[in-house]
Amino acid sequence: MDINAVKVLQRLHRAGFKSYLVGGAVRDLLLGRRPKDFDVGTDARPQQIRRLFRNSRIIGRRFRLVHVYFREGIVEVSTFRGTPDPNGQAAAPGEILITDDNVFGSPAEDASRRDFTVNALIYDISDFSVIDYVGGIEDLEGKLIRTIGDPDVRFQEDPVRMLRACEMAGRLGFEIDTDTKDAIVRQRREIAKASAPRMAEEIGQILKTGQAATILSLASEYGLLEEVFPEAEALLSLGERDQTGFERIPASIDELIGEGRELSDVTVLAAIVLPSLLLQRREIETRNNRPLRRGVLRQMTLDHLAPLAARLSLSRQRSETTTEAISIFYRFGESWRSGADQVRFSARVGFDDAVDLLDLMVRATGEGQGELEQWRAVQRKRPGPPRVSDVKRRRRRRRRRR
């Protein structure tokens, strides 16, 4: 148990509120896994939680909740949800998409409002019991991902749940229930209605789970990738047409993460987009019998990234950093006058992302190991930023104006 989550649970309990550990943390603890996040459910309203914890902030519009900040991380606290008000939704006529979920309820109602049975388990710290309203224990023992209630309705309420079903099945090694699986196929077009920031967050999490290859294959099998992430769909199908090994890039990402390496969002997104760029570059250079100039390559990169950035509402900074990382990757194959030039080049923003990108390509294709070792050596030679203790900061005395 995370000590900060325990502090939050106990303070809410002492203040007279019900407080439970909820969601994936209970599931992971029962499976013997270390939870990534510890979420707390309570009958206290967001404003009451905010008053109880000075180190907190209310966030969210679709569903308001509270983040309690500690030096070691964040504990998310949510009020038990009830049945959403159908008159308060901004969905189009005839749709049941939930855009406002700020109706509060009881622990049982909250459990029934969650997505999958294995995510609806509740741990009561006051008597150390696990409360199960929806059959989550049985599905946990059977290693099954099953929606709570009618899967067609649940996926129309929140289309991101379809992608989350694939993510959970791949990450936990579970099977998806047959009814749930069939509903994903029927409702796959609904995922286009999900908000872009939520999709960007979900895709970023998937690519860094360490099981991206399995999850993306499941999402492709159920027709989800072509709707929200066609770049990954195209990547997975490359093996059928082109013997480059690019289709192994998701497995290479998993391999690096399994070794304990932390990959940035820029690196993993660039790794999915880069193969199509490399194939297009090869085709154009073969046809014209001359290499493309840097400016042309940069424009090609921008053109490839634009649809992805628009679909996932990527920030301008993230788009520019991804473009820069790919541009640096292209320059790794150029001729350099000296090692000093390479070390100076390594100070550019996006260089480390580009080296990780090269590492992924080498693992996927089996080519370029010598080049990777060369640039890793350059990376090690690069001087780090000066320490604060080494920099003498002189404060100027400011004269007060009369």
Coordinates of C-alpha atoms in Angstrom, one line a residue:
M1 CA 0.0 0.0 0.0
D2 CA 1.2 3.5 -0.9
I3 CA 1.8 5.4 2.4
N4 CA 0.3 8.6 0.9
A5 CA -2.9 6.8 -0.2
V6 CA -3.2 5.5 3.4
K7 CA -2.9 9.0 4.7
V8 CA -5.7 10.2 2.5
L9 CA -7.9 7.3 3.4
Q10 CA -7.4 7.8 7.1
R11 CA -7.9 11.5 7.1
L12 CA -11.2 11.2 5.2
H13 CA -12.3 8.4 7.6
R14 CA -11.4 10.6 10.6
A15 CA -13.4 13.5 9.1
G16 CA -16.5 11.3 9.1
F17 CA -16.5 10.3 5.4
K18 CA -16.5 6.9 3.8
S19 CA -13.2 6.3 2.1
Y20 CA -12.1 3.3 0.0
L21 CA -9.3 2.3 -2.2
V22 CA -10.8 1.8 -5.7
G23 CA -10.1 0.9 -9.3
G24 CA -7.0 -0.8 -10.7
A25 CA -5.0 -0.6 -7.5
V26 CA -7.3 -3.2 -5.8
R27 CA -7.1 -5.4 -8.9
D28 CA -3.3 -5.3 -9.1
L29 CA -2.8 -5.9 -5.3
L30 CA -5.0 -9.0 -5.6
L31 CA -3.0 -10.2 -8.5
G32 CA 0.3 -9.7 -6.6
R33 CA 1.3 -6.8 -8.9
R34 CA 2.6 -3.4 -7.8
P35 CA 0.0 -0.8 -8.7
K36 CA 1.1 2.2 -10.7
D37 CA -1.6 4.5 -9.2
F38 CA -3.6 4.4 -6.0
D39 CA -7.1 6.0 -6.4
V40 CA -9.4 6.8 -3.5
G41 CA -13.2 6.8 -3.6
T42 CA -15.3 8.7 -1.1
D43 CA -18.7 10.1 -0.3
A44 CA -17.1 13.6 0.3
R45 CA -17.9 16.1 -2.4
P46 CA -15.0 17.7 -4.3
Q47 CA -15.2 21.0 -2.4
Q48 CA -15.2 19.1 0.9
I49 CA -12.1 17.1 -0.1
R50 CA -10.4 20.3 -1.2
R51 CA -11.0 21.9 2.2
L52 CA -9.7 18.8 4.0
F53 CA -6.4 18.7 2.0
R54 CA -4.6 22.0 1.5
N55 CA -2.2 20.3 -0.9
S56 CA -4.9 19.5 -3.4
R57 CA -6.6 20.8 -6.5
I58 CA -10.0 20.1 -8.2
I59 CA -9.6 19.1 -11.8
G60 CA -11.7 17.8 -14.7
R61 CA -14.9 19.0 -16.5
R62 CA -16.5 15.8 -17.6
F63 CA -16.1 14.4 -14.1
R64 CA -14.7 16.6 -11.3
L65 CA -12.2 15.0 -9.0
V66 CA -9.4 16.0 -6.7
H67 CA -5.6 15.5 -7.0
V68 CA -3.9 15.5 -3.6
Y69 CA -0.2 16.3 -4.1
F70 CA 2.7 14.8 -2.3
R71 CA 6.4 15.0 -2.9
E72 CA 6.4 11.4 -4.1
G73 CA 3.4 11.8 -6.4
I74 CA -0.3 12.3 -6.7
V75 CA -3.3 10.5 -5.0
E76 CA -6.5 10.9 -7.1
V77 CA -9.7 11.2 -5.0
S78 CA -13.1 10.9 -6.6
T79 CA -16.6 11.2 -5.2
F80 CA -18.8 8.2 -5.7
R81 CA -20.7 8.5 -9.0
G82 CA -24.4 8.0 -9.5
T83 CA -26.5 7.6 -12.7
P84 CA -25.7 10.5 -15.0
D85 CA -28.4 13.0 -15.8
P86 CA -29.4 12.4 -19.5
N87 CA -30.7 16.0 -19.8
G88 CA -27.3 17.4 -18.9
Q89 CA -25.4 15.8 -21.8
A90 CA -24.0 17.7 -24.8
A91 CA -24.2 14.7 -27.1
A92 CA -26.1 14.8 -30.4
P93 CA -29.8 13.7 -30.4
G94 CA -30.1 10.0 -30.3
E95 CA -26.7 9.4 -28.8
I96 CA -25.9 8.3 -25.3
L97 CA -22.4 9.6 -25.1
I98 CA -21.7 10.9 -21.6
T99 CA -20.2 14.4 -21.6
D100 CA -21.0 15.4 -18.0
D101 CA -20.7 12.8 -15.2
N102 CA -21.0 14.9 -12.1
V103 CA -23.9 13.2 -10.5
F104 CA -22.9 11.7 -7.2
G105 CA -24.1 8.5 -5.6
S106 CA -23.3 5.5 -3.4
P107 CA -20.4 3.0 -3.4
A108 CA -22.7 0.4 -5.1
E109 CA -23.7 2.9 -7.8
D110 CA -20.2 4.0 -8.3
A111 CA -19.1 0.4 -8.8
S112 CA -21.8 -0.2 -11.4
R113 CA -20.7 2.9 -13.2
R114 CA -17.2 1.7 -13.8
D115 CA -16.1 0.1 -17.0
F116 CA -15.0 -3.5 -16.3
T117 CA -15.8 -5.9 -13.5
V118 CA -12.1 -6.3 -12.4
N119 CA -11.8 -2.5 -12.1
A120 CA -14.9 -2.2 -9.8
L121 CA -13.5 -3.9 -6.7
I122 CA -13.3 -1.8 -3.4
Y123 CA -10.9 -2.1 -0.5
D124 CA -12.2 -0.9 2.8
I125 CA -9.2 0.0 5.0
S126 CA -11.3 0.3 8.1
D127 CA -11.9 -3.5 8.3
F128 CA -9.5 -4.8 5.6
S129 CA -12.3 -6.2 3.4
V130 CA -12.7 -6.3 -0.3
I131 CA -16.2 -5.4 -1.5
D132 CA -17.4 -6.8 -4.8
Y133 CA -20.8 -5.6 -6.2
V134 CA -20.3 -6.8 -9.8
G135 CA -18.6 -10.2 -9.8
G136 CA -15.1 -8.8 -10.3
I137 CA -13.4 -11.5 -8.1
E138 CA -14.8 -14.3 -10.2
D139 CA -13.5 -12.6 -13.4
L140 CA -10.2 -11.9 -11.8
E141 CA -9.8 -15.5 -11.0
G142 CA -10.9 -16.5 -14.5
K143 CA -8.6 -13.9 -16.1
L144 CA -11.5 -12.3 -18.0
I145 CA -12.2 -8.7 -19.1
R146 CA -15.9 -8.1 -19.0
T147 CA -17.9 -4.9 -19.1
I148 CA -20.4 -4.1 -16.4
G149 CA -23.8 -4.1 -17.9
D150 CA -24.7 -4.0 -21.6
P151 CA -21.3 -3.7 -23.5
D152 CA -22.9 -1.8 -26.4
V153 CA -24.4 0.8 -24.1
R154 CA -21.2 1.1 -22.1
F155 CA -19.1 1.6 -25.2
Q156 CA -21.5 4.2 -26.6
E157 CA -21.4 6.1 -23.3
D158 CA -17.6 6.2 -23.4
P159 CA -15.9 4.9 -26.6
V160 CA -12.4 5.0 -25.0
R161 CA -13.4 1.9 -23.0
M162 CA -13.0 -0.2 -26.2
L163 CA -9.3 0.7 -26.4
R164 CA -8.9 0.2 -22.6
A165 CA -10.3 -3.3 -22.9
C166 CA -7.5 -4.1 -25.4
E167 CA -5.0 -2.4 -23.2
M168 CA -6.0 -4.3 -20.1
A169 CA -6.2 -7.7 -21.8
G170 CA -2.7 -7.2 -23.3
R171 CA -1.1 -5.8 -20.2
L172 CA -2.6 -8.4 -17.8
G173 CA -2.5 -11.4 -20.1
F174 CA -6.4 -11.7 -19.8
E175 CA -9.0 -12.8 -22.4
I176 CA -11.8 -10.4 -23.4
D177 CA -15.3 -11.8 -22.8
T178 CA -17.1 -12.9 -26.0
D179 CA -20.0 -10.5 -25.6
T180 CA -17.6 -7.6 -24.9
K181 CA -15.4 -8.6 -27.9
D182 CA -18.4 -8.7 -30.2
A183 CA -19.6 -5.3 -29.0
I184 CA -16.2 -3.8 -29.7
V185 CA -16.5 -4.9 -33.3
R186 CA -20.0 -3.5 -33.6
Q187 CA -19.3 -0.2 -31.9
R188 CA -15.7 0.4 -33.2
R189 CA -16.8 3.5 -35.3
E190 CA -18.0 5.2 -32.1
I191 CA -14.4 5.6 -31.0
A192 CA -14.0 8.5 -33.4
K193 CA -16.3 10.5 -31.0
A194 CA -13.9 10.2 -28.1
S195 CA -12.1 13.4 -27.1
A196 CA -8.7 13.9 -28.7
P197 CA -6.8 14.6 -25.5
R198 CA -8.1 11.4 -23.9
M199 CA -7.2 9.4 -27.0
A200 CA -3.7 10.9 -27.0
E201 CA -3.3 10.0 -23.3
E202 CA -4.5 6.4 -23.9
I203 CA -2.3 5.8 -26.9
G204 CA 0.7 7.2 -25.0
Q205 CA 0.1 4.9 -22.1
I206 CA -0.4 1.9 -24.5
L207 CA 2.9 2.5 -26.2
K208 CA 4.8 2.5 -22.9
T209 CA 3.1 -0.4 -21.1
G210 CA 5.8 -2.9 -22.2
Q211 CA 3.0 -4.8 -24.0
A212 CA 2.4 -2.5 -26.9
A213 CA 2.9 -5.1 -29.6
T214 CA 0.1 -7.3 -28.1
I215 CA -2.2 -4.4 -27.4
L216 CA -1.9 -2.9 -30.8
S217 CA -2.5 -6.3 -32.5
L218 CA -5.7 -6.7 -30.5
A219 CA -6.9 -3.2 -31.4
S220 CA -6.1 -3.9 -35.0
E221 CA -8.0 -7.2 -34.9
Y222 CA -11.1 -5.4 -33.6
G223 CA -10.9 -2.6 -36.1
L224 CA -10.0 0.2 -33.7
L225 CA -6.6 1.3 -35.0
E226 CA -7.9 2.3 -38.4
E227 CA -10.2 4.7 -36.7
V228 CA -7.9 6.5 -34.2
F229 CA -4.3 5.4 -35.0
P230 CA -4.0 4.5 -38.7
E231 CA -0.2 5.1 -38.6
A232 CA 0.1 2.1 -36.3
E233 CA -2.3 0.0 -38.5
A234 CA 0.0 0.8 -41.5
L235 CA 3.1 -0.2 -39.5
L236 CA 1.7 -3.6 -38.4
S237 CA 0.8 -4.4 -42.0
L238 CA 4.3 -3.6 -43.4
G239 CA 5.5 -7.1 -42.9
E240 CA 3.1 -8.4 -45.4
R241 CA 4.4 -6.1 -48.2
D242 CA 8.0 -5.1 -47.3
Q243 CA 10.7 -7.2 -45.7
T244 CA 12.2 -4.4 -43.7
G245 CA 11.4 -5.5 -40.1
F246 CA 9.7 -2.2 -39.4
E247 CA 6.6 -4.1 -38.2
R248 CA 8.7 -5.3 -35.2
I249 CA 9.0 -1.7 -33.9
P250 CA 6.3 -2.1 -31.2
A251 CA 8.1 -5.2 -30.0
S252 CA 11.3 -3.3 -29.9
I253 CA 9.6 -0.6 -27.8
D254 CA 8.5 -3.3 -25.4
E255 CA 12.0 -4.7 -25.3
L256 CA 13.6 -1.4 -24.3
I257 CA 10.9 -0.7 -21.7
G258 CA 11.4 -4.2 -20.3
E259 CA 15.1 -3.3 -19.8
G260 CA 14.1 -0.4 -17.6
R261 CA 14.6 2.3 -20.2
E262 CA 12.3 5.3 -20.0
L263 CA 11.2 6.4 -23.5
S264 CA 9.6 9.8 -24.1
D265 CA 6.2 10.3 -25.8
V266 CA 8.2 11.9 -28.7
T267 CA 10.3 8.8 -29.2
V268 CA 7.5 6.3 -29.3
L269 CA 5.3 8.5 -31.6
A270 CA 8.2 9.1 -33.9
A271 CA 9.0 5.4 -34.0
I272 CA 5.4 4.7 -35.3
V273 CA 5.6 7.4 -38.0
L274 CA 9.2 7.0 -39.2
P275 CA 8.9 3.8 -41.2
S276 CA 6.5 5.2 -43.7
L277 CA 8.7 8.3 -44.1
L278 CA 11.8 6.1 -44.7
L279 CA 10.0 4.0 -47.3
Q280 CA 8.7 7.2 -49.1
R281 CA 12.2 8.7 -49.0
R282 CA 13.7 5.5 -50.5
E283 CA 11.2 5.5 -53.2
I284 CA 11.7 9.1 -54.2
E285 CA 15.5 8.9 -54.0
T286 CA 15.5 5.7 -56.1
R287 CA 13.3 7.3 -58.7
N288 CA 15.3 10.6 -58.9
N289 CA 18.7 8.9 -58.4
R290 CA 19.8 11.5 -55.9
P291 CA 19.4 12.1 -52.2
L292 CA 16.7 14.5 -50.8
R293 CA 17.8 17.8 -49.3
R294 CA 17.2 18.4 -45.6
G295 CA 14.5 21.0 -46.2
V296 CA 12.5 18.5 -48.4
L297 CA 12.9 15.8 -45.7
R298 CA 11.7 18.2 -43.0
Q299 CA 8.6 19.1 -45.0
M300 CA 7.8 15.4 -45.6
T301 CA 8.0 14.9 -41.9
L302 CA 5.7 17.8 -41.2
D303 CA 3.2 16.5 -43.8
H304 CA 3.2 13.0 -42.2
L305 CA 2.8 14.4 -38.7
A306 CA 0.0 16.9 -39.4
P307 CA -2.9 14.4 -39.6
L308 CA -1.7 12.6 -36.4
A309 CA -1.2 16.0 -34.5
A310 CA -4.7 17.1 -35.6
R311 CA -6.4 13.8 -34.7
L312 CA -4.8 13.7 -31.2
S313 CA -4.7 17.4 -30.6
L314 CA -0.9 17.3 -30.0
S315 CA 0.5 20.5 -28.8
R316 CA 2.6 22.6 -31.1
Q317 CA 5.7 22.0 -28.9
R318 CA 5.3 18.2 -29.0
S319 CA 4.8 18.2 -32.8
E320 CA 7.9 20.4 -33.3
T321 CA 10.0 18.2 -30.9
T322 CA 8.9 15.1 -32.8
T323 CA 9.8 16.7 -36.1
E324 CA 13.2 17.8 -34.7
A325 CA 13.9 14.2 -33.4
I326 CA 13.2 12.7 -36.8
S327 CA 15.3 15.4 -38.6
I328 CA 18.3 14.6 -36.2
F329 CA 17.8 10.9 -36.9
Y330 CA 18.2 11.6 -40.7
R331 CA 21.5 13.3 -40.0
F332 CA 23.1 10.4 -38.2
G333 CA 23.9 8.9 -41.6
E334 CA 25.7 12.0 -42.9
S335 CA 29.5 12.4 -43.1
W336 CA 31.0 14.4 -40.3
R337 CA 34.3 16.4 -40.3
S338 CA 35.3 15.6 -36.7
G339 CA 34.1 14.1 -33.5
A340 CA 34.0 17.6 -32.0
D341 CA 31.3 18.5 -34.5
Q342 CA 29.3 15.5 -33.5
V343 CA 29.6 16.4 -29.8
R344 CA 28.4 19.9 -30.5
F345 CA 25.5 18.5 -32.6
S346 CA 24.5 16.3 -29.6
A347 CA 23.5 19.4 -27.7
R348 CA 20.5 20.0 -29.9
V349 CA 17.0 19.6 -28.5
G350 CA 15.6 16.2 -29.5
F351 CA 19.1 14.5 -29.8
D352 CA 18.5 12.0 -27.0
D353 CA 15.0 11.1 -28.5
A354 CA 16.7 10.6 -31.9
V355 CA 19.3 8.2 -30.4
D356 CA 16.6 6.2 -28.7
L357 CA 14.8 6.2 -32.1
L358 CA 17.9 4.8 -33.8
D359 CA 18.1 2.1 -31.1
L360 CA 14.5 1.0 -31.8
M361 CA 15.2 0.9 -35.5
V362 CA 18.4 -1.2 -35.0
R363 CA 16.5 -3.7 -32.8
A364 CA 13.7 -4.0 -35.3
T365 CA 15.7 -4.3 -38.5
G366 CA 19.0 -5.7 -37.3
E367 CA 20.9 -3.0 -39.2
G368 CA 23.0 0.0 -38.0
Q369 CA 24.5 -1.4 -34.8
G370 CA 27.8 0.3 -35.5
E371 CA 26.2 3.6 -36.1
L372 CA 24.2 3.3 -32.8
E373 CA 27.4 2.6 -30.8
Q374 CA 29.1 5.6 -32.4
W375 CA 26.3 8.0 -31.4
R376 CA 25.9 6.5 -27.9
A377 CA 29.6 7.2 -27.5
V378 CA 29.0 10.8 -28.6
Q379 CA 26.1 11.1 -26.2
R380 CA 28.4 10.0 -23.3
K381 CA 31.1 12.6 -24.3
R382 CA 28.6 15.4 -24.3
P383 CA 29.2 17.7 -21.2
G384 CA 26.3 17.9 -18.8
P385 CA 24.8 21.1 -17.6
P386 CA 26.7 22.9 -14.8
R387 CA 25.7 22.1 -11.3
V388 CA 24.0 25.0 -9.4
S389 CA 26.9 24.8 -6.8
D390 CA 29.4 25.4 -9.6
V391 CA 27.7 28.5 -10.8
K392 CA 28.3 31.7 -8.9
R393 CA 25.2 33.8 -8.9
R394 CA 25.6 37.4 -8.0
R395 CA 22.6 39.3 -6.9
R396 CA 22.5 42.9 -7.8
R397 CA 21.3 45.3 -5.2
R398 CA 18.2 47.1 -6.4
R399 CA 17.8 50.7 -5.3
R400 CA 14.4 51.7 -4.1
R401 CA 12.9 54.6 -5.9
R402 CA 11.9 57.4 -3.8

